[in-house]
Amino acid sequence: MINNPKLLPIHIYGDKVLRQRAKEVEQLTDDIKLFINDLTHTMYIRDGVGLAAPQVGVSLRIFVIDTEWFKTDEKNPKVFINPQIIDMEDEEINEEGCLSLPNIFENVKRYKSIKIKALNENWEEVEYYAQGFLSVAIQHEFDHLNGVLFVDKIQQIRKLIIKKALNDLASTTDSEGNNIRYD
Ligand code: NI
């Protein structure tokens, strides 16, 4: 790890950056390397298992995932740059949450297993076959790169039930469309 990573502010529901299609990363510059380090640090500090660049206000196709660290206390972040889901199989329903939607947890239907290819933090091509929680986390973070949030995928009745909670979250959005949480 590079020294002194920064804690980045989380953009929450209502913020326009969460609804944009993030841009491809064209090359691995020093700035991008530092950013990935900050993104990873922020995921751990905020107790996340995944964090996508748009969630910290950076509209680039990058996310990090570590679905095991809270069980083992060992940190093994997986970095995905310009990811592509190249295969998917079967479906399953799991409860999800998101750092950009604090205190909201809902059931979402996802593919049970997927194959994904991406570039890693060293700009090497990597391919993963993922199942279970890792597969869910990858699909959730991948959606963030396309401006999609997990609450877009829940049942209509549940959408109605959590409508007020969503409106409350969005109510702190400023006139420029930013809704940033600093705590
Ligand atoms: Ni999320």
Coordinates of N, CA and C and ligand atoms in Angstrom, one line a residue:
M1 N 0.8 -1.2 0.0 CA 0.0 0.0 0.0 C 0.9 1.3 0.0
I2 N 0.4 2.2 -0.7 CA 1.1 3.5 -0.8 C 0.7 4.2 0.6
N3 N 1.6 5.0 1.1 CA 1.4 5.6 2.4 C 0.3 6.7 2.4
N4 N -0.2 6.9 3.6 CA -1.2 8.0 3.8 C -2.3 8.1 2.8
P5 N -3.1 7.0 2.7 CA -4.3 7.1 1.9 C -5.3 8.1 2.5
K6 N -6.1 8.7 1.6 CA -7.1 9.7 2.1 C -8.5 9.0 2.2
L7 N -9.2 9.5 3.2 CA -10.6 9.1 3.4 C -11.4 10.0 2.5
L8 N -12.1 9.3 1.5 CA -12.9 10.1 0.6 C -14.4 10.2 1.0
P9 N -15.0 11.3 0.8 CA -16.4 11.5 1.2 C -17.3 10.6 0.3
I10 N -18.3 10.0 1.0 CA -19.3 9.2 0.3 C -20.4 10.0 -0.3
H11 N -20.7 9.8 -1.6 CA -21.9 10.5 -2.2 C -23.1 9.6 -2.0
I12 N -24.2 10.2 -1.5 CA -25.3 9.3 -1.2 C -26.5 9.6 -2.1
Y13 N -27.5 8.7 -2.0 CA -28.7 8.7 -2.8 C -29.2 10.2 -3.0
G14 N -29.5 10.5 -4.3 CA -29.9 11.9 -4.6 C -28.8 12.6 -5.4
D15 N -27.5 12.1 -5.2 CA -26.4 12.8 -5.8 C -26.4 12.4 -7.3
K16 N -26.2 13.4 -8.2 CA -26.3 13.1 -9.6 C -25.2 12.2 -10.1
V17 N -24.0 12.2 -9.5 CA -22.9 11.3 -9.9 C -23.3 9.8 -9.9
L18 N -24.2 9.5 -9.0 CA -24.6 8.1 -8.8 C -25.5 7.6 -10.0
R19 N -25.9 8.6 -10.8 CA -26.8 8.3 -11.9 C -26.2 8.4 -13.2
Q20 N -24.9 8.7 -13.2 CA -24.2 8.9 -14.5 C -23.5 7.6 -14.9
R21 N -23.3 7.4 -16.3 CA -22.5 6.3 -16.7 C -21.1 6.7 -16.6
A22 N -20.3 6.0 -15.8 CA -18.9 6.3 -15.6 C -18.1 6.1 -16.9
K23 N -17.0 6.8 -17.0 CA -16.2 6.7 -18.2 C -15.1 5.7 -18.0
E24 N -14.7 5.1 -19.1 CA -13.6 4.2 -19.2 C -12.3 4.8 -18.7
V25 N -11.4 4.1 -18.0 CA -10.1 4.6 -17.7 C -9.2 4.3 -18.9
E26 N -8.5 5.4 -19.3 CA -7.7 5.2 -20.5 C -6.3 4.7 -20.2
Q27 N -5.7 5.2 -19.1 CA -4.4 4.6 -18.7 C -4.2 4.8 -17.2
L28 N -3.3 3.9 -16.8 CA -3.0 3.9 -15.3 C -2.0 4.9 -15.0
T29 N -2.5 6.1 -14.7 CA -1.6 7.2 -14.3 C -1.3 7.1 -12.8
D30 N -0.3 7.9 -12.3 CA 0.0 8.0 -10.9 C -1.3 8.5 -10.1
D31 N -2.0 9.4 -10.7 CA -3.2 9.9 -10.1 C -4.2 8.8 -9.9
I32 N -4.4 8.0 -10.9 CA -5.3 6.8 -10.8 C -4.9 5.8 -9.7
K33 N -3.6 5.6 -9.7 CA -3.0 4.7 -8.7 C -3.3 5.2 -7.3
L34 N -3.1 6.5 -7.1 CA -3.4 7.1 -5.8 C -4.9 7.0 -5.4
F35 N -5.7 7.3 -6.5 CA -7.1 7.2 -6.3 C -7.6 5.8 -5.8
I36 N -7.1 4.8 -6.5 CA -7.4 3.4 -6.2 C -7.1 3.1 -4.7
N37 N -5.9 3.6 -4.3 CA -5.5 3.4 -2.9 C -6.4 4.1 -1.9
D38 N -6.9 5.3 -2.3 CA -7.8 6.1 -1.4 C -9.2 5.4 -1.4
L39 N -9.6 4.9 -2.6 CA -10.9 4.2 -2.7 C -10.9 3.0 -1.8
T40 N -9.8 2.2 -1.9 CA -9.7 1.0 -1.1 C -9.7 1.3 0.4
H41 N -8.9 2.3 0.8 CA -8.9 2.7 2.2 C -10.2 3.2 2.7
T42 N -10.9 3.9 1.9 CA -12.3 4.4 2.3 C -13.3 3.2 2.4
M43 N -13.2 2.2 1.6 CA -14.0 1.1 1.7 C -13.8 0.4 3.1
Y44 N -12.6 0.2 3.5 CA -12.3 -0.4 4.8 C -12.7 0.5 5.9
I45 N -12.4 1.7 5.9 CA -12.8 2.6 7.0 C -14.3 2.7 7.2
R46 N -15.0 2.7 6.1 CA -16.5 2.7 6.1 C -17.2 1.3 6.3
D47 N -16.3 0.3 6.5 CA -16.9 -1.0 6.7 C -17.6 -1.6 5.5
G48 N -17.1 -1.3 4.4 CA -17.8 -1.8 3.2 C -17.1 -3.0 2.7
V49 N -17.8 -3.8 1.8 CA -17.2 -5.0 1.2 C -17.0 -4.6 -0.3
G50 N -17.4 -3.5 -0.7 CA -17.2 -3.0 -2.1 C -17.4 -1.5 -2.2
L51 N -16.7 -0.9 -3.1 CA -16.9 0.6 -3.3 C -16.6 0.9 -4.7
A52 N -17.5 1.7 -5.3 CA -17.3 2.0 -6.7 C -16.9 3.5 -6.8
A53 N -16.1 3.9 -7.8 CA -15.6 5.2 -7.9 C -16.7 6.3 -7.9
P54 N -17.8 6.1 -8.6 CA -18.9 7.1 -8.5 C -19.4 7.4 -7.1
Q55 N -19.3 6.4 -6.2 CA -19.7 6.6 -4.8 C -18.9 7.6 -4.1
V56 N -17.7 7.9 -4.6 CA -16.8 9.0 -4.0 C -16.7 10.1 -4.9
G57 N -17.7 10.2 -5.9 CA -17.8 11.4 -6.7 C -16.9 11.4 -8.0
V58 N -16.3 10.2 -8.3 CA -15.4 10.1 -9.4 C -16.0 9.2 -10.5
S59 N -16.4 9.8 -11.6 CA -17.2 9.0 -12.6 C -16.3 8.3 -13.5
L60 N -15.6 7.3 -13.0 CA -14.7 6.4 -13.7 C -15.1 4.9 -13.5
R61 N -14.7 4.1 -14.5 CA -15.1 2.7 -14.3 C -14.1 1.9 -13.5
I62 N -14.2 2.1 -12.2 CA -13.3 1.5 -11.3 C -14.1 1.1 -10.0
F63 N -13.9 -0.2 -9.5 CA -14.4 -0.5 -8.2 C -13.5 -1.4 -7.5
V64 N -13.6 -1.5 -6.2 CA -12.8 -2.4 -5.4 C -13.8 -3.3 -4.5
I65 N -13.4 -4.5 -4.3 CA -14.2 -5.4 -3.5 C -13.3 -6.2 -2.6
D66 N -13.8 -6.5 -1.4 CA -13.2 -7.4 -0.5 C -14.3 -8.0 0.4
T67 N -14.8 -9.2 0.0 CA -15.9 -9.7 0.7 C -15.5 -10.6 1.9
E68 N -14.3 -10.7 2.1 CA -13.8 -11.7 3.2 C -13.2 -11.0 4.4
W69 N -12.8 -9.7 4.3 CA -11.9 -9.1 5.3 C -12.6 -9.0 6.7
F70 N -13.9 -8.8 6.7 CA -14.5 -8.7 8.0 C -14.7 -10.1 8.7
K71 N -14.5 -11.2 8.0 CA -14.5 -12.5 8.6 C -13.1 -12.9 9.0
T72 N -12.1 -12.6 8.2 CA -10.8 -13.1 8.5 C -9.8 -12.0 9.0
D73 N -10.2 -10.7 8.9 CA -9.4 -9.6 9.3 C -8.2 -9.4 8.4
E74 N -8.1 -10.2 7.4 CA -7.0 -10.1 6.4 C -7.5 -9.3 5.2
K75 N -6.7 -8.3 4.8 CA -7.2 -7.5 3.7 C -6.6 -7.9 2.3
N76 N -7.5 -8.3 1.4 CA -7.2 -8.7 0.1 C -8.1 -8.1 -0.9
P77 N -7.9 -6.7 -1.1 CA -8.8 -6.1 -2.0 C -8.6 -6.5 -3.5
K78 N -9.7 -6.7 -4.2 CA -9.7 -7.0 -5.6 C -10.0 -5.7 -6.3
V79 N -9.2 -5.2 -7.3 CA -9.5 -4.0 -8.0 C -9.9 -4.3 -9.4
F80 N -11.0 -3.7 -9.8 CA -11.6 -3.9 -11.2 C -11.6 -2.5 -11.9
I81 N -10.9 -2.5 -13.0 CA -10.9 -1.3 -13.9 C -11.5 -1.7 -15.2
N82 N -12.4 -0.9 -15.8 CA -13.0 -1.2 -17.0 C -13.6 -2.6 -17.1
P83 N -14.3 -3.0 -16.1 CA -14.8 -4.4 -16.1 C -15.8 -4.7 -17.1
Q84 N -15.9 -6.0 -17.5 CA -16.9 -6.5 -18.4 C -17.4 -7.8 -17.8
I85 N -18.7 -7.9 -17.7 CA -19.3 -9.2 -17.3 C -19.5 -10.0 -18.5
I86 N -18.8 -11.2 -18.6 CA -18.8 -11.9 -19.9 C -19.6 -13.1 -19.9
D87 N -20.1 -13.5 -18.7 CA -21.0 -14.7 -18.6 C -21.8 -14.7 -17.3
M88 N -23.0 -15.2 -17.3 CA -23.8 -15.2 -16.1 C -24.7 -16.5 -16.2
E89 N -25.0 -17.0 -15.0 CA -25.8 -18.2 -14.9 C -26.7 -18.2 -13.6
D90 N -27.9 -18.7 -13.8 CA -28.9 -18.9 -12.7 C -29.2 -17.6 -12.0
E91 N -30.2 -17.6 -11.2 CA -30.6 -16.4 -10.4 C -30.8 -16.8 -8.9
E92 N -30.7 -15.8 -8.1 CA -30.8 -16.0 -6.7 C -31.2 -14.6 -6.0
I93 N -31.9 -14.7 -4.9 CA -32.3 -13.5 -4.2 C -31.5 -13.3 -2.9
N94 N -30.9 -12.2 -2.7 CA -30.1 -11.9 -1.5 C -30.4 -10.5 -1.0
E95 N -30.2 -10.3 0.3 CA -30.3 -9.0 0.8 C -29.1 -8.1 0.6
E96 N -29.3 -6.9 0.1 CA -28.2 -6.0 -0.1 C -28.3 -4.7 0.6
G97 N -27.2 -4.1 0.8 CA -27.1 -2.7 1.3 C -26.1 -2.0 0.5
C98 N -25.9 -0.7 0.8 CA -25.0 0.1 0.0 C -24.5 1.3 0.8
L99 N -23.2 1.7 0.8 CA -22.8 2.8 1.5 C -23.4 4.1 1.1
S100 N -23.9 4.1 -0.2 CA -24.6 5.3 -0.7 C -26.1 5.4 -0.3
L101 N -26.6 4.3 0.3 CA -28.0 4.2 0.8 C -28.0 3.7 2.2
P102 N -27.5 4.6 3.2 CA -27.3 4.1 4.5 C -28.7 3.6 5.1
N103 N -28.6 2.5 5.9 CA -29.7 2.0 6.6 C -30.8 1.4 5.7
I104 N -30.6 1.2 4.5 CA -31.6 0.6 3.6 C -31.0 -0.8 3.2
F105 N -31.8 -1.8 3.5 CA -31.5 -3.2 3.1 C -32.7 -3.9 2.4
E106 N -32.5 -4.4 1.2 CA -33.6 -4.9 0.5 C -33.1 -6.2 -0.3
N107 N -34.1 -7.0 -0.6 CA -33.8 -8.2 -1.4 C -33.7 -7.9 -2.9
V108 N -32.7 -8.4 -3.5 CA -32.4 -8.1 -4.9 C -32.1 -9.4 -5.6
K109 N -32.7 -9.6 -6.8 CA -32.4 -10.8 -7.6 C -31.2 -10.5 -8.5
R110 N -30.3 -11.4 -8.4 CA -29.0 -11.3 -9.2 C -28.7 -12.6 -9.9
Y111 N -27.7 -12.6 -10.7 CA -27.2 -13.9 -11.2 C -26.4 -14.6 -10.1
K112 N -26.5 -15.9 -10.1 CA -25.9 -16.7 -9.0 C -24.4 -16.8 -9.3
S113 N -24.0 -17.0 -10.5 CA -22.6 -17.0 -10.8 C -22.3 -16.2 -12.1
I114 N -21.2 -15.6 -12.1 CA -20.8 -14.8 -13.2 C -19.3 -15.0 -13.6
K115 N -19.0 -14.6 -14.8 CA -17.6 -14.5 -15.2 C -17.3 -13.0 -15.5
I116 N -16.3 -12.5 -15.0 CA -16.0 -11.1 -15.2 C -14.5 -10.9 -15.6
K117 N -14.3 -10.0 -16.6 CA -12.9 -9.7 -16.9 C -12.7 -8.2 -16.7
A118 N -11.5 -7.8 -16.3 CA -11.2 -6.4 -16.0 C -9.7 -6.2 -16.0
L119 N -9.2 -5.0 -15.7 CA -7.8 -4.8 -15.5 C -7.7 -4.6 -14.0
N120 N -6.5 -5.0 -13.5 CA -6.3 -4.8 -12.0 C -5.5 -3.6 -11.8
E121 N -5.0 -3.4 -10.5 CA -4.3 -2.2 -10.2 C -2.9 -2.1 -10.8
N122 N -2.5 -3.2 -11.4 CA -1.2 -3.1 -12.2 C -1.4 -3.1 -13.7
W123 N -2.7 -2.9 -14.1 CA -3.1 -2.8 -15.5 C -2.9 -4.1 -16.2
E124 N -3.1 -5.2 -15.4 CA -3.0 -6.6 -16.0 C -4.4 -7.1 -16.2
E125 N -4.7 -7.8 -17.3 CA -6.0 -8.4 -17.5 C -6.2 -9.5 -16.5
V126 N -7.4 -9.5 -15.8 CA -7.7 -10.5 -14.9 C -9.1 -11.0 -15.2
E127 N -9.3 -12.3 -14.9 CA -10.7 -12.9 -15.1 C -11.0 -13.6 -13.9
Y128 N -12.3 -13.5 -13.4 CA -12.7 -14.2 -12.2 C -14.0 -14.9 -12.6
Y129 N -14.2 -16.1 -12.0 CA -15.4 -16.8 -12.0 C -15.9 -16.6 -10.6
A130 N -17.1 -16.0 -10.4 CA -17.5 -15.7 -9.0 C -18.9 -16.3 -8.8
Q131 N -19.0 -16.8 -7.5 CA -20.3 -17.3 -7.1 C -20.6 -16.7 -5.7
G132 N -21.9 -16.9 -5.3 CA -22.3 -16.5 -3.9 C -22.1 -15.0 -3.7
F133 N -21.6 -14.7 -2.5 CA -21.5 -13.3 -2.1 C -20.6 -12.4 -3.0
L134 N -19.5 -13.0 -3.5 CA -18.6 -12.3 -4.3 C -19.3 -11.9 -5.7
S135 N -20.1 -12.9 -6.2 CA -20.8 -12.6 -7.4 C -21.8 -11.5 -7.2
V136 N -22.5 -11.5 -6.1 CA -23.5 -10.4 -5.8 C -22.8 -9.1 -5.7
A137 N -21.7 -9.1 -5.0 CA -21.0 -7.8 -4.7 C -20.5 -7.2 -6.1
I138 N -19.9 -8.1 -6.9 CA -19.4 -7.6 -8.2 C -20.6 -7.0 -9.0
Q139 N -21.7 -7.7 -9.1 CA -22.8 -7.2 -9.9 C -23.3 -5.9 -9.3
H140 N -23.4 -5.8 -8.0 CA -23.8 -4.5 -7.3 C -22.9 -3.4 -7.7
E141 N -21.6 -3.6 -7.6 CA -20.6 -2.5 -7.9 C -20.6 -2.2 -9.4
F142 N -20.7 -3.2 -10.2 CA -20.7 -3.0 -11.6 C -21.9 -2.1 -12.0
D143 N -23.0 -2.3 -11.4 CA -24.2 -1.5 -11.6 C -23.9 0.0 -11.4
H144 N -23.1 0.3 -10.3 CA -22.8 1.7 -10.0 C -22.1 2.4 -11.1
L145 N -21.3 1.6 -11.9 CA -20.6 2.2 -13.1 C -21.6 2.6 -14.2
N146 N -22.8 2.1 -14.1 CA -23.8 2.4 -15.1 C -24.9 3.3 -14.5
G147 N -24.7 3.8 -13.4 CA -25.7 4.7 -12.8 C -26.9 4.0 -12.2
V148 N -26.7 2.7 -11.9 CA -27.8 1.9 -11.4 C -27.6 1.6 -9.9
L149 N -28.6 1.7 -9.1 CA -28.6 1.4 -7.7 C -29.4 0.2 -7.4
F150 N -29.1 -0.5 -6.3 CA -29.8 -1.7 -6.0 C -31.3 -1.5 -5.8
V151 N -31.7 -0.3 -5.3 CA -33.1 -0.1 -5.1 C -33.9 0.1 -6.4
D152 N -33.2 0.2 -7.5 CA -33.9 0.2 -8.8 C -34.4 -1.2 -9.1
K153 N -33.8 -2.2 -8.5 CA -34.1 -3.6 -8.9 C -35.0 -4.3 -7.9
I154 N -35.6 -3.6 -6.9 CA -36.4 -4.3 -5.9 C -37.9 -4.3 -6.4
Q155 N -38.7 -5.1 -5.7 CA -40.1 -5.2 -6.1 C -40.8 -3.9 -5.9
Q156 N -41.8 -3.7 -6.8 CA -42.6 -2.4 -6.8 C -43.2 -2.1 -5.4
I157 N -43.7 -3.1 -4.7 CA -44.3 -2.9 -3.4 C -43.3 -2.4 -2.4
R158 N -42.1 -3.0 -2.5 CA -41.0 -2.6 -1.6 C -40.6 -1.1 -1.9
K159 N -40.6 -0.8 -3.2 CA -40.2 0.6 -3.6 C -41.2 1.6 -2.9
L160 N -42.4 1.2 -2.9 CA -43.4 2.1 -2.2 C -43.2 2.2 -0.7
I161 N -42.8 1.1 -0.1 CA -42.6 1.0 1.3 C -41.4 1.9 1.8
I162 N -40.4 1.9 0.9 CA -39.2 2.6 1.4 C -39.1 4.0 0.7
K163 N -40.2 4.4 0.1 CA -40.2 5.7 -0.6 C -39.8 6.9 0.3
K164 N -40.3 6.9 1.5 CA -40.1 8.0 2.4 C -38.6 8.0 2.8
A165 N -38.1 6.8 3.1 CA -36.7 6.7 3.5 C -35.8 7.2 2.4
L166 N -36.1 6.9 1.2 CA -35.3 7.4 0.0 C -35.4 8.9 -0.1
N167 N -36.6 9.4 0.0 CA -36.8 10.8 -0.1 C -36.1 11.6 1.0
D168 N -36.0 11.0 2.2 CA -35.3 11.6 3.3 C -33.8 11.7 3.0
L169 N -33.3 10.6 2.4 CA -31.8 10.5 2.0 C -31.5 11.6 1.0
A170 N -32.4 11.7 0.0 CA -32.2 12.6 -1.1 C -32.4 14.1 -0.7
S171 N -33.1 14.3 0.4 CA -33.5 15.7 0.8 C -32.3 16.6 1.1
T172 N -31.1 16.0 1.3 CA -29.9 16.8 1.6 C -29.1 17.2 0.4
T173 N -29.7 16.8 -0.8 CA -29.0 17.2 -2.1 C -29.0 18.7 -2.3
D174 N -27.8 19.2 -2.6 CA -27.7 20.7 -2.8 C -28.2 21.1 -4.2
S175 N -28.2 22.4 -4.5 CA -28.7 22.9 -5.7 C -27.9 22.5 -6.9
E176 N -26.6 22.0 -6.7 CA -25.8 21.6 -7.8 C -25.9 20.0 -8.0
G177 N -26.8 19.4 -7.2 CA -27.0 18.0 -7.4 C -26.0 17.1 -6.6
N178 N -25.3 17.7 -5.6 CA -24.4 16.9 -4.8 C -25.1 16.6 -3.5
N179 N -24.8 15.3 -3.0 CA -25.3 14.9 -1.8 C -24.2 14.1 -1.1
I180 N -23.4 14.8 -0.4 CA -22.1 14.2 0.1 C -22.2 14.1 1.6
R181 N -21.7 12.9 2.1 CA -21.7 12.7 3.5 C -20.3 12.7 4.1
Y182 N -20.1 13.5 5.1 CA -18.7 13.7 5.6 C -18.5 12.9 6.9
D183 N -19.5 12.4 7.6 CA -19.3 11.9 8.9 C -18.5 10.5 8.8
Ligands
NI1 NI -23.4 0.3 -3.5

